[in-house]
């Protein structure tokens, strides 16, 4: 099996900057590394849309806000039950789609929903004692995931191909 240079460089770049992110995460006690991987996975899966990075980050912030609001609503005994919570999630998801389709066209629903789900997943499984710190670390992890893993690996990729261009493209340039 032959592995292309492009795949090698991508794999090494993402692996290298995942290592860098992990060191940053450890140094600043960011225990939500999974949030960074979820965020950068969405970013890569969306085709690495650099022109929409701020829309994505805003959508992540809105998703975190919706996650916090939903968690708070689920603390109301009646709403925490199966049917009321299912109806509540359906209504809130409808609201997200309506907002994005009307007055908040700059947002991206998948990023919003991913951040909402990530927030809910973490806060329903880990006790949170300092909400401000929690939100800062969660959002910070998502931002660092995109910039440290995503952008840095992209810069690495471009630098490698600039320093070591493919022979085929170099030969075709000479023609």
Coordinates of C-alpha atoms in Angstrom, one line a residue:
X1 CA 0.0 0.0 0.0
X2 CA 1.4 3.4 -1.1
X3 CA 0.7 6.3 1.2
X4 CA 0.8 9.7 -0.6
X5 CA 3.0 12.5 0.6
X6 CA -0.1 14.6 1.1
X7 CA -1.5 12.0 3.6
X8 CA 1.8 11.7 5.4
X9 CA 2.2 15.5 5.8
X10 CA -1.5 15.8 7.0
X11 CA -1.1 13.0 9.4
X12 CA 2.2 14.2 10.9
X13 CA 0.9 17.8 11.1
X14 CA -2.3 17.0 12.9
X15 CA -0.5 14.5 15.2
X16 CA 2.2 17.0 15.9
X17 CA -0.2 19.9 16.8
X18 CA -2.4 17.5 18.7
X19 CA 0.7 16.9 20.9
X20 CA 1.3 20.7 21.1
X21 CA -2.4 21.2 22.1
X22 CA -2.1 18.5 24.7
X23 CA 0.9 20.2 26.3
X24 CA -1.0 23.5 26.3
X25 CA -4.0 21.8 27.7
X26 CA -2.0 20.3 30.5
X27 CA -0.1 23.5 31.3
X28 CA -3.3 25.5 31.7
X29 CA -5.3 22.7 33.4
X30 CA -7.8 22.5 30.5
X31 CA -9.3 19.1 31.3
X32 CA -11.8 19.3 28.3
X33 CA -9.5 18.1 25.6
X34 CA -12.4 16.2 24.0
X35 CA -14.1 19.6 23.3
X36 CA -11.1 20.7 21.3
X37 CA -11.1 17.5 19.2
X38 CA -14.9 17.8 18.6
X39 CA -14.5 21.4 17.5
X40 CA -11.5 20.8 15.2
X41 CA -13.2 17.6 13.8
X42 CA -16.2 19.7 12.9
X43 CA -13.9 22.3 11.3
X44 CA -12.1 19.7 9.2
X45 CA -15.3 17.9 8.4
X46 CA -16.9 21.2 7.1
X47 CA -13.9 21.5 4.7
X48 CA -11.7 23.8 6.7
X49 CA -13.7 27.0 5.9
X50 CA -11.3 29.7 7.0
X51 CA -13.7 32.3 5.8
X52 CA -16.3 31.1 8.3
X53 CA -14.1 30.6 11.3
X54 CA -15.7 33.5 13.2
X55 CA -19.2 32.3 12.3
X56 CA -18.3 28.9 13.7
X57 CA -16.8 30.3 16.9
X58 CA -19.9 32.4 17.5
X59 CA -22.1 29.4 16.8
X60 CA -20.0 27.4 19.4
X61 CA -20.6 30.2 21.9
X62 CA -24.3 30.1 21.2
X63 CA -24.3 26.3 21.6
X64 CA -22.6 26.5 24.9
X65 CA -25.2 29.1 26.0
X66 CA -28.0 26.8 24.9
X67 CA -26.4 23.9 26.7
X68 CA -26.2 25.9 29.9
X69 CA -29.8 27.1 29.5
X70 CA -31.0 23.5 28.8
X71 CA -29.2 22.1 31.8
X72 CA -30.8 24.8 34.0
X73 CA -34.2 24.0 32.6
X74 CA -33.7 20.3 33.2
X75 CA -33.1 21.0 36.9
X76 CA -36.8 21.9 37.1
X77 CA -38.3 18.5 38.3
X78 CA -41.2 18.4 35.8
X79 CA -38.9 19.3 32.8
X80 CA -36.3 16.7 33.8
X81 CA -38.8 13.9 33.0
X82 CA -38.6 12.0 29.7
X83 CA -41.5 13.5 27.7
X84 CA -41.2 17.1 28.9
X85 CA -37.5 17.1 28.3
X86 CA -37.9 15.5 24.8
X87 CA -40.5 18.2 23.9
X88 CA -38.2 20.9 25.3
X89 CA -35.3 19.6 23.2
X90 CA -37.5 19.6 20.1
X91 CA -38.8 23.1 20.7
X92 CA -35.3 24.4 21.4
X93 CA -33.9 22.8 18.3
X94 CA -36.7 24.3 16.3
X95 CA -35.8 27.7 17.8
X96 CA -32.1 27.3 16.8
X97 CA -33.1 26.5 13.2
X98 CA -35.6 29.4 13.0
X99 CA -33.0 31.8 14.4
X100 CA -30.4 30.7 12.0
X101 CA -32.8 30.9 9.1
X102 CA -34.1 34.3 9.9
X103 CA -32.2 36.9 12.0
X104 CA -29.0 35.0 12.7
X105 CA -28.0 33.8 9.2
X106 CA -24.4 34.3 10.1
X107 CA -24.5 31.3 12.5
X108 CA -24.0 27.7 11.5
X109 CA -26.5 25.2 12.9
X110 CA -24.1 22.2 13.0
X111 CA -21.6 24.1 15.0
X112 CA -24.3 25.4 17.3
X113 CA -25.7 21.9 17.9
X114 CA -22.3 20.4 18.3
X115 CA -21.4 22.9 21.0
X116 CA -24.8 22.5 22.7
X117 CA -24.4 18.7 22.7
X118 CA -20.8 18.8 24.0
X119 CA -21.8 21.2 26.8
X120 CA -24.7 18.9 27.8
X121 CA -22.5 15.8 27.7
X122 CA -19.9 17.3 29.9
X123 CA -22.1 19.0 32.5
X124 CA -24.4 16.0 32.9
X125 CA -21.4 13.8 33.7
X126 CA -19.0 16.1 35.6
X127 CA -19.9 18.2 38.6
X128 CA -19.3 21.9 37.9
X129 CA -18.4 24.1 40.9
X130 CA -17.2 27.3 39.1
X131 CA -19.5 28.0 36.1
X132 CA -17.5 30.9 34.8
X133 CA -14.3 28.9 34.8
X134 CA -16.1 26.0 33.2
X135 CA -17.5 28.1 30.3
X136 CA -14.1 29.7 29.8
X137 CA -12.3 26.4 29.7
X138 CA -14.9 24.8 27.4
X139 CA -14.9 27.7 24.9
X140 CA -11.1 28.1 25.2
X141 CA -10.7 24.4 24.4
X142 CA -12.8 24.7 21.3
X143 CA -11.0 27.8 20.1
X144 CA -7.6 26.2 20.8
X145 CA -8.7 23.0 19.0
X146 CA -9.4 25.0 15.8
X147 CA -6.4 27.3 16.0
X148 CA -3.7 25.1 17.5
X149 CA -4.6 21.8 15.9
X150 CA -6.5 23.0 12.8
X151 CA -4.7 26.1 11.6
X152 CA -1.2 25.1 12.9
X153 CA -1.4 21.8 11.0
X154 CA -2.5 23.6 7.9
X155 CA 0.5 26.0 8.2
X156 CA 2.7 23.0 8.7
X157 CA 1.3 21.3 5.6
X158 CA 1.8 24.4 3.4
X159 CA 5.4 24.9 4.8
X160 CA 6.4 21.4 4.0
X161 CA 5.0 21.6 0.5
X162 CA 6.7 24.9 0.0
X163 CA 10.1 23.6 1.3
X164 CA 9.8 20.3 -0.5
X165 CA 7.6 20.7 -3.6
X166 CA 6.4 17.6 -5.4
X167 CA 8.8 16.6 -8.3
X168 CA 5.8 16.4 -10.7
X169 CA 4.7 19.9 -10.1
X170 CA 8.3 21.2 -10.2
X171 CA 8.8 19.4 -13.5
X172 CA 5.5 20.7 -15.0
X173 CA 6.5 24.3 -14.0
X174 CA 9.7 24.0 -16.1
X175 CA 7.8 23.0 -19.3

